PDB file of C-alpha atoms in Angstrom:
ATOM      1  CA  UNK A   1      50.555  28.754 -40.069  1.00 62.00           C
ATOM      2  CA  UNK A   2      48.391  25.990 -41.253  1.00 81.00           C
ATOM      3  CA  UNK A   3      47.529  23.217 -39.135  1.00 93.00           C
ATOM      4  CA  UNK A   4      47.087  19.478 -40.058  1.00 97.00           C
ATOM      5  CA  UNK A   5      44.861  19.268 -42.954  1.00 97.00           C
ATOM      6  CA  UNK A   6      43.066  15.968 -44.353  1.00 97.00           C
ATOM      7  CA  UNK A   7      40.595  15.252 -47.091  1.00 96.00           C
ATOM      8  CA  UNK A   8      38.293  14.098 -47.549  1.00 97.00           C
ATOM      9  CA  UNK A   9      35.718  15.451 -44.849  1.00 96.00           C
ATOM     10  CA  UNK A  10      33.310  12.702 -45.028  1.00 96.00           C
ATOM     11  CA  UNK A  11      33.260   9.498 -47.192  1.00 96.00           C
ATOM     12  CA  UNK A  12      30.939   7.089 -47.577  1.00 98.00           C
ATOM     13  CA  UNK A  13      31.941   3.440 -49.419  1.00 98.00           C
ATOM     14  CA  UNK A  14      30.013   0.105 -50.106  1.00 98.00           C
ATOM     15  CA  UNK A  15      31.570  -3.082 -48.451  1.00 98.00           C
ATOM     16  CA  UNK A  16      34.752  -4.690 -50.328  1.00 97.00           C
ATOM     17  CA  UNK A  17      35.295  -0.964 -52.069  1.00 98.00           C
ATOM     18  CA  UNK A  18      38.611   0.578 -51.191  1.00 98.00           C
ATOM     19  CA  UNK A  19      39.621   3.734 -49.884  1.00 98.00           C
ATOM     20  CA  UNK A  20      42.340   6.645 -49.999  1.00 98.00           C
ATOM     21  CA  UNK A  21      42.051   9.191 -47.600  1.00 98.00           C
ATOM     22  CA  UNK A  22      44.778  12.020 -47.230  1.00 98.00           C
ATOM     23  CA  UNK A  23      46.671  14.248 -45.344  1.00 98.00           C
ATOM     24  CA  UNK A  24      49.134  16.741 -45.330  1.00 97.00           C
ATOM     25  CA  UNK A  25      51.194  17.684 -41.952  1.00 96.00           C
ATOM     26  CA  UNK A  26      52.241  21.134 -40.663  1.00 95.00           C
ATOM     27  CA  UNK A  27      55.030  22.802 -42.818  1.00 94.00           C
ATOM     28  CA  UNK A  28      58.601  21.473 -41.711  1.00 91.00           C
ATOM     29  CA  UNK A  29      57.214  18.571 -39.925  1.00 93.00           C
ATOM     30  CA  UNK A  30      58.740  15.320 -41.216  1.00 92.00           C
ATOM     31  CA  UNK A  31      57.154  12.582 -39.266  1.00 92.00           C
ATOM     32  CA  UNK A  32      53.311  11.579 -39.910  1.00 95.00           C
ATOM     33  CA  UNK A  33      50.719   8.952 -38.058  1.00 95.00           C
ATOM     34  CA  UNK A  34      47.301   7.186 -39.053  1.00 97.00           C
ATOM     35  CA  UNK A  35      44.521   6.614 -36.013  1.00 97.00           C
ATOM     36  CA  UNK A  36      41.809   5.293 -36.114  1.00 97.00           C
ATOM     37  CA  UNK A  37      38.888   6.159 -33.972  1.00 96.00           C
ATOM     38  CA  UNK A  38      35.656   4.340 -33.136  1.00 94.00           C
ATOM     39  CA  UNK A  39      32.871   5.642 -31.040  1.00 89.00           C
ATOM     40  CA  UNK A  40      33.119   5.621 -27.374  1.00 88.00           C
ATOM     41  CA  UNK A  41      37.136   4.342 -28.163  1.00 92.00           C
ATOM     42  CA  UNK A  42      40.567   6.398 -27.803  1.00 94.00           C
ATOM     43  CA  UNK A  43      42.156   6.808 -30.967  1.00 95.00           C
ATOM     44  CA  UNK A  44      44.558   3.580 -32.317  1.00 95.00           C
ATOM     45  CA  UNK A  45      47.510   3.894 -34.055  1.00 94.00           C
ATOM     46  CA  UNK A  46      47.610   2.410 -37.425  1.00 95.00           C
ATOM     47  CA  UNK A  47      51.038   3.492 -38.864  1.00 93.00           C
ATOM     48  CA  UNK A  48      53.873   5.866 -38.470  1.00 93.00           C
ATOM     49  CA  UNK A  49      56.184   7.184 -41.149  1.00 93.00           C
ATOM     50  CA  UNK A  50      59.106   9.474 -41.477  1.00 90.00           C
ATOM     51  CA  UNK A  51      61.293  10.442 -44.625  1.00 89.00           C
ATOM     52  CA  UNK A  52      59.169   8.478 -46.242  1.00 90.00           C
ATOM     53  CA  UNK A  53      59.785   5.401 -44.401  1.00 91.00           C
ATOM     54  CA  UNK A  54      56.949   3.129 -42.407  1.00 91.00           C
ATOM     55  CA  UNK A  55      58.498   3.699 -38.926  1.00 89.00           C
ATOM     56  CA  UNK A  56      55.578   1.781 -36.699  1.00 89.00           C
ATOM     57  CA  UNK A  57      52.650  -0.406 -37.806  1.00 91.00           C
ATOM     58  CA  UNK A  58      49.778  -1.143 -35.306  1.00 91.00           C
ATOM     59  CA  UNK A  59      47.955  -4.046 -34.917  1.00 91.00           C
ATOM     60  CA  UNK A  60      45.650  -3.928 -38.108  1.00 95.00           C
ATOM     61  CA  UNK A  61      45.531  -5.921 -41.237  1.00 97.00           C
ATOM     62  CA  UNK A  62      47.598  -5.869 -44.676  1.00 96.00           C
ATOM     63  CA  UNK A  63      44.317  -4.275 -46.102  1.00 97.00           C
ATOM     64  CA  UNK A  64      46.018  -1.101 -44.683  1.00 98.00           C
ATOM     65  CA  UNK A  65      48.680   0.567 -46.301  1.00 97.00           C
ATOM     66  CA  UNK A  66      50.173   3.794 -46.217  1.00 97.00           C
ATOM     67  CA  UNK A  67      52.933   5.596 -47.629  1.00 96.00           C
ATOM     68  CA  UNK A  68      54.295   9.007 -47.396  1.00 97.00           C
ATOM     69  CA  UNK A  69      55.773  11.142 -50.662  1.00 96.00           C
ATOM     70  CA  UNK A  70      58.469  13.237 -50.200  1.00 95.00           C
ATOM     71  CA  UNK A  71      56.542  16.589 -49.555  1.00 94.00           C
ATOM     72  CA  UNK A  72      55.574  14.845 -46.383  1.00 95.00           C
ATOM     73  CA  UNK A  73      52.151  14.199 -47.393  1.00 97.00           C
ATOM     74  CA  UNK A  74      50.786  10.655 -46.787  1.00 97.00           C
ATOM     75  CA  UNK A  75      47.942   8.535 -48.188  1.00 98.00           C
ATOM     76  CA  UNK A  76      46.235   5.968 -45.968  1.00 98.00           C
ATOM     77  CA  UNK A  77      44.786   3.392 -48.264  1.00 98.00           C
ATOM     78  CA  UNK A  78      42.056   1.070 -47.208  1.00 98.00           C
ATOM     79  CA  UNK A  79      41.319  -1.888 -49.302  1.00 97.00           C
ATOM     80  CA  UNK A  80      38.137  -4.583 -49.296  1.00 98.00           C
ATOM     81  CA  UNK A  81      36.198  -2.681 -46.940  1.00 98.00           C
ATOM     82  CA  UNK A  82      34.249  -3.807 -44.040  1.00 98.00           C
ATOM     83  CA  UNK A  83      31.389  -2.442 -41.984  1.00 97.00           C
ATOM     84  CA  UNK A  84      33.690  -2.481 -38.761  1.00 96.00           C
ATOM     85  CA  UNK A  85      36.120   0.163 -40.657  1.00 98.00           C
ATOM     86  CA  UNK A  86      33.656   3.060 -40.208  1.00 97.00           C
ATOM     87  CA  UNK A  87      35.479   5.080 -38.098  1.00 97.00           C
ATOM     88  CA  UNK A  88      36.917   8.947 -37.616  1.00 96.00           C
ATOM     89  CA  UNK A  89      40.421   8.281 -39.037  1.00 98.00           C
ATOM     90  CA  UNK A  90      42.776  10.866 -38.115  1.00 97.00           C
ATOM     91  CA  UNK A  91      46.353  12.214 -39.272  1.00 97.00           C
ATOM     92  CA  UNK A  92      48.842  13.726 -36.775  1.00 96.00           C
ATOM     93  CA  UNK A  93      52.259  15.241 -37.078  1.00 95.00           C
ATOM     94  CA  UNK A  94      55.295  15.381 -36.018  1.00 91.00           C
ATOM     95  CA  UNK A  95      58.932  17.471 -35.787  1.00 84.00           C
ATOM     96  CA  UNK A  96      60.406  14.271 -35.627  1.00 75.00           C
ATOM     97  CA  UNK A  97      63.051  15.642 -34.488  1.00 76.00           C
ATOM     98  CA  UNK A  98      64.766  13.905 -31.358  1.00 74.00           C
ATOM     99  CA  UNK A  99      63.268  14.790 -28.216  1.00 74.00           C
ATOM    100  CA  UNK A 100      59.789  16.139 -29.929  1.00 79.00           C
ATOM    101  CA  UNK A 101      56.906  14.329 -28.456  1.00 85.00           C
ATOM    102  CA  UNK A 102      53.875  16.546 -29.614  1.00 90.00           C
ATOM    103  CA  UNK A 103      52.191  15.123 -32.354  1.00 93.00           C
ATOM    104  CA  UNK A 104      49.308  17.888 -33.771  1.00 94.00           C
ATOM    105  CA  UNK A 105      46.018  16.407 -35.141  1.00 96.00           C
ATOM    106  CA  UNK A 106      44.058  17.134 -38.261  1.00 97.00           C
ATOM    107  CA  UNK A 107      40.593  16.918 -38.433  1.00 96.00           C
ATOM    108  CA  UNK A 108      40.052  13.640 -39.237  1.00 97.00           C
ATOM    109  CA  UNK A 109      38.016  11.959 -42.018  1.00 97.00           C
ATOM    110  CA  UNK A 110      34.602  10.172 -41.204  1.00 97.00           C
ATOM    111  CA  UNK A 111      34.335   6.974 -43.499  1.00 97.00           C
ATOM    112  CA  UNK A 112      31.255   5.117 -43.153  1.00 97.00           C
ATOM    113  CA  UNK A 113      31.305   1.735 -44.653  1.00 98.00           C
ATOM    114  CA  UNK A 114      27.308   0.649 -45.628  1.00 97.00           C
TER     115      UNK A 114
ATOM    116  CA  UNK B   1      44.261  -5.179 -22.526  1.00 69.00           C
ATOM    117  CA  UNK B   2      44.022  -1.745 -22.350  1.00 79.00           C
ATOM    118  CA  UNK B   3      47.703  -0.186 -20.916  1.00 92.00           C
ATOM    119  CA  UNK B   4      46.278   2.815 -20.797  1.00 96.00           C
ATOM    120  CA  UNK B   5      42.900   3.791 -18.397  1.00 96.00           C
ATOM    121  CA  UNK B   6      40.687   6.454 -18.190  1.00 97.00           C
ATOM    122  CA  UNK B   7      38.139   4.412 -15.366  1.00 92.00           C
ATOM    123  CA  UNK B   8      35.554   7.842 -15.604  1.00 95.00           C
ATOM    124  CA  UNK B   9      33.873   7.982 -19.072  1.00 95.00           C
ATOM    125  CA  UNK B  10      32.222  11.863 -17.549  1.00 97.00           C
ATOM    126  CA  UNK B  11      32.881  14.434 -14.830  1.00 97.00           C
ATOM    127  CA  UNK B  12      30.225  17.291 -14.227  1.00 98.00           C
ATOM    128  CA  UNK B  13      31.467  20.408 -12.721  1.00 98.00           C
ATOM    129  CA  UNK B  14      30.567  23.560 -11.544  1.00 98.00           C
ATOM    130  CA  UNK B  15      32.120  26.943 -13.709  1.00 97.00           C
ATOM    131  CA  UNK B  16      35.016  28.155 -11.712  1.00 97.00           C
ATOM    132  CA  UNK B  17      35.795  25.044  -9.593  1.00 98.00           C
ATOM    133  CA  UNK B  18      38.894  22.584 -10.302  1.00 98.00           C
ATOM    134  CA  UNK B  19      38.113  19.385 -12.600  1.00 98.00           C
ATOM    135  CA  UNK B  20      40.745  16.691 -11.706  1.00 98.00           C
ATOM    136  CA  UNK B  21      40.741  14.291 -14.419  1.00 98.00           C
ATOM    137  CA  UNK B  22      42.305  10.839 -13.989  1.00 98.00           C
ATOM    138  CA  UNK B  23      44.381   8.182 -16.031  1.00 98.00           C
ATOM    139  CA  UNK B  24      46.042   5.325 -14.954  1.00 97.00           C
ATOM    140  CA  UNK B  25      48.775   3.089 -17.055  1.00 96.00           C
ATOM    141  CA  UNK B  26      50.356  -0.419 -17.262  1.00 95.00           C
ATOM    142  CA  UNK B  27      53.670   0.296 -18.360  1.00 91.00           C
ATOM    143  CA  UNK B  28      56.796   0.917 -16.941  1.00 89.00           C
ATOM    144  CA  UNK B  29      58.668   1.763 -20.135  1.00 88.00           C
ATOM    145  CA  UNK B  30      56.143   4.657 -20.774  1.00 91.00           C
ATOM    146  CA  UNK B  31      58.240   7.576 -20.681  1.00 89.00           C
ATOM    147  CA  UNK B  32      56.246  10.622 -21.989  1.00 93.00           C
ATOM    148  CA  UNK B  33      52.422  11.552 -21.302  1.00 96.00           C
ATOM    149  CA  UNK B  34      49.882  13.537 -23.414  1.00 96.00           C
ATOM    150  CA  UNK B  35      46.740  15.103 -23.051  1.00 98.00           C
ATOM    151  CA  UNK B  36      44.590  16.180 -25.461  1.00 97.00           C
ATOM    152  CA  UNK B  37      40.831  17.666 -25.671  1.00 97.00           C
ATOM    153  CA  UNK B  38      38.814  17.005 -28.396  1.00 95.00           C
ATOM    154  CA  UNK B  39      35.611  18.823 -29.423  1.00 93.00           C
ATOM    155  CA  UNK B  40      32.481  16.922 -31.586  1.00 88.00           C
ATOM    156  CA  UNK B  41      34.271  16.687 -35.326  1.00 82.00           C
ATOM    157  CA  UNK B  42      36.751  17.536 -34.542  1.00 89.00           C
ATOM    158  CA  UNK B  43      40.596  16.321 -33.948  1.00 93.00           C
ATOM    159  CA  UNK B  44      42.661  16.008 -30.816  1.00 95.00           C
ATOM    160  CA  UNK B  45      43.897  19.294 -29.465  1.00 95.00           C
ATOM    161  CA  UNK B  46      47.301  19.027 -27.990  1.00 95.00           C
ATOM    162  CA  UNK B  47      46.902  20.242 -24.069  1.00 96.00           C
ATOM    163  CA  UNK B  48      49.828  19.475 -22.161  1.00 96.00           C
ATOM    164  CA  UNK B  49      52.688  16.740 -21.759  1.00 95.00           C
ATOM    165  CA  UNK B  50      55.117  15.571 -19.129  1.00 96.00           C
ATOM    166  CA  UNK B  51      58.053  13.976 -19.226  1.00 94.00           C
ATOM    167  CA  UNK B  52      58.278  10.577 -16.910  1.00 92.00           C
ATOM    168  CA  UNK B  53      61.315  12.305 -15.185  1.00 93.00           C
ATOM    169  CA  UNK B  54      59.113  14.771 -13.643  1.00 96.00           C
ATOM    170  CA  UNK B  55      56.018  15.143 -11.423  1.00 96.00           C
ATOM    171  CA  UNK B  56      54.112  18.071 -12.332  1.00 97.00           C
ATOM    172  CA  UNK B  57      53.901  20.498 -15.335  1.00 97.00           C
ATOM    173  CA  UNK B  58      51.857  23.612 -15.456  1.00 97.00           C
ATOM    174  CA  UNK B  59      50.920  25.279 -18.202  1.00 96.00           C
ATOM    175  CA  UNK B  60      48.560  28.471 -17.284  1.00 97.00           C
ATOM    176  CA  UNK B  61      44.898  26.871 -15.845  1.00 98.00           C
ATOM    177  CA  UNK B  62      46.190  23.259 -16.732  1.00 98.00           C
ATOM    178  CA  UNK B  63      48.252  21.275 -14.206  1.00 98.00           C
ATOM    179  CA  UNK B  64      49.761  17.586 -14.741  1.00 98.00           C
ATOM    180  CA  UNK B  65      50.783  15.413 -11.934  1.00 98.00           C
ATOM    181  CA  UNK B  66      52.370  11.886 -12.839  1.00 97.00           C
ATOM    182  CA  UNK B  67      52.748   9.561  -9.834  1.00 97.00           C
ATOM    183  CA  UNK B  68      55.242   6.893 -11.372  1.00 95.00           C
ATOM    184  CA  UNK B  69      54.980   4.778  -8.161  1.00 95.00           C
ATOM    185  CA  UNK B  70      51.759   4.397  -8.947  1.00 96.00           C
ATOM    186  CA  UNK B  71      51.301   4.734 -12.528  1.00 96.00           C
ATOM    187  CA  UNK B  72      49.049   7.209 -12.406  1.00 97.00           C
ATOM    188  CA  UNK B  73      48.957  10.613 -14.169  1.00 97.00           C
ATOM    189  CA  UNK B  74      45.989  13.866 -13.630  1.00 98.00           C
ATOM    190  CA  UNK B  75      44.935  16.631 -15.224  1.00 98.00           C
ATOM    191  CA  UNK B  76      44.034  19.643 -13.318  1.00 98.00           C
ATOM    192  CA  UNK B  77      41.553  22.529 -15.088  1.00 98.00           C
ATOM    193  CA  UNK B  78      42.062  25.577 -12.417  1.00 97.00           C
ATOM    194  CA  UNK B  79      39.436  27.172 -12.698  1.00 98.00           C
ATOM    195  CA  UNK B  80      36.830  25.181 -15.075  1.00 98.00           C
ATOM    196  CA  UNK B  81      35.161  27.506 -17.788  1.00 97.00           C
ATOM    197  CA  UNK B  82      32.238  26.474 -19.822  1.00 96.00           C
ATOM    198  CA  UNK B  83      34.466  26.276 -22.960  1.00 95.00           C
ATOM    199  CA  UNK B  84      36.469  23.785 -21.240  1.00 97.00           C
ATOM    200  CA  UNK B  85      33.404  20.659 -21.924  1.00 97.00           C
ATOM    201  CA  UNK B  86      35.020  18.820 -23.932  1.00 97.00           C
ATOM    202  CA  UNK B  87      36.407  14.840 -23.933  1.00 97.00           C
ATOM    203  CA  UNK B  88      39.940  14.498 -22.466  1.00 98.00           C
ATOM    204  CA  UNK B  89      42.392  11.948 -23.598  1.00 98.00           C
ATOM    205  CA  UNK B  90      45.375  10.570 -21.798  1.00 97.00           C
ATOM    206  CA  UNK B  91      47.731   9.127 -24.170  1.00 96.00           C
ATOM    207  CA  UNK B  92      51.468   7.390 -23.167  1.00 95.00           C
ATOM    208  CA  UNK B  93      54.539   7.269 -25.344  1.00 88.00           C
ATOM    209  CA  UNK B  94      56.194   4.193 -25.603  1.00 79.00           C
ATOM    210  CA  UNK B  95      59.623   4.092 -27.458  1.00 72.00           C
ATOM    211  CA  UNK B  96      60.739   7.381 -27.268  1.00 66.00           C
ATOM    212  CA  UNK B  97      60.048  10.305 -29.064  1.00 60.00           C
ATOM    213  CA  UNK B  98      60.280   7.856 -32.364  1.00 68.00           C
ATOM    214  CA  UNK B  99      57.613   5.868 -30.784  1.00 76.00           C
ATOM    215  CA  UNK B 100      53.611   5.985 -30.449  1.00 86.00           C
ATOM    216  CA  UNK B 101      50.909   7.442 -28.793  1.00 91.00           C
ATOM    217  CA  UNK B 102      48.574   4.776 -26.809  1.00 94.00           C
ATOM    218  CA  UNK B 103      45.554   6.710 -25.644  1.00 96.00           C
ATOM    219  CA  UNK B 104      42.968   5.804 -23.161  1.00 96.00           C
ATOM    220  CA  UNK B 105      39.392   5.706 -24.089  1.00 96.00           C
ATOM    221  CA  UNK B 106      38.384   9.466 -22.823  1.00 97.00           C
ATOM    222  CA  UNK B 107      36.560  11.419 -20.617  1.00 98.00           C
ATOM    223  CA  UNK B 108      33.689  13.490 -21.289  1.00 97.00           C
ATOM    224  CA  UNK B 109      34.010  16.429 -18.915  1.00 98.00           C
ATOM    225  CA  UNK B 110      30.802  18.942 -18.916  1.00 98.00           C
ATOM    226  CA  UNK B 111      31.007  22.172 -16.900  1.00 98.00           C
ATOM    227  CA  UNK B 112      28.414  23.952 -15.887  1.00 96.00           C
ATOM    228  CA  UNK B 113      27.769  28.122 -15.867  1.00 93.00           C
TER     229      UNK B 113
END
């Protein structure tokens, strides 16, 4: 079975650009997360969804959004970019179902904001 | 204020002995702990998890102790392989099994043939 997957790889973007980076969980999981993950840092929760709905939000500015489509793929959106968002940002998923702690990581993206 | 600590950013050890691998917490509404390794580009793998109702969980060479009294949680490595240098997160649930993950900032464990 296929794990996590995200795309891109690797981005690099210009200051103020924005950002999409994707990811699509493992088949008949239903609940997805954002990270982000800075050198020398533990990853940080940016947002949670399930069904499609924003579940969590962590402490990071309306410049990101997210939003999952009903295939249970999400899109983490980035907008007006600044150096201090180059970071790994990773995907994880979820069951969701009650009880089902495990979230499963994807690869992550590496944006690097010049 | 970090609620979740990993106070040893490495740990060098010898092929074949035990690693113990430490991570203290904050919290007292943390009710589910993760660890995960994670390789050089690479994402978090998924090691082992307890629940904060019990005190140890094995899973084949990996052992996890959580010490509630004192908020503290380890990660045993029985015996350490080379394959096994990697950076270990601790990471807490808060919120259930709805909630999210708060991880501590890692530690880089090297073992050595």
């Amino acid at each position: 079975d296929a794990g996590v997957t995200q795309s891109p790889t690797h981005l690099i973007k210009t200051r103020g650009q924005q950002v999409t980076l994707r990811c699509s969980p493992i088949s008949g999981h239903k609940s997805v997360s954002w990270y982000q993950q800075v050198l020398g840092q533990g990853p940080q929760f940016i947002f949670q969804y399930y069904e499609k709905e924003e579940r969590g939000r962590g402490n990071f500015p309306d410049r990101f959004s997210a939003r999952q489509f009903p295939n249970y793929s999400s899109e983490l959106n980035v907008n007006a970019l600044l150096l201090g968002d180059s970071a790994l940002y990773l995907c994880a998923s979820r069951s969701g179902s009650e009880g089902s702690y495990e979230q499963y990581f994807g690869p992550g993206t590496r944006l690097t904001v010049t | 204020d970090q609620q979740v600590k990993q106070n040893s950013p490495s740990l060098s050890v010898q092929e074949g002995r035990i690693s113990i691998l430490n991570c203290d917490y904050t919290n007292s509404m943390f009710d589910y702990f993760l660890w995960y390794k994670k390789y050089p580009a690479e994402g978090p793998t998924f090691l082992i998890s307890i629940s904060s109702i019990k005190d140890k969980n094995e899973d084949g060479r990996f052992t996890v102790f959580l010490n509630k009294s004192a908020k503290h949680l380890s990660l045993h490595i029985v015996p350490s392989q080379p394959g096994d240098s990697a950076v270990y997160f601790c990471a807490a649930y808060y919120g259930g099994s709805q909630g999210n993950l708060i991880f501590g900032k890692g530690t880089k464990l090297s073992v050595k043939p």
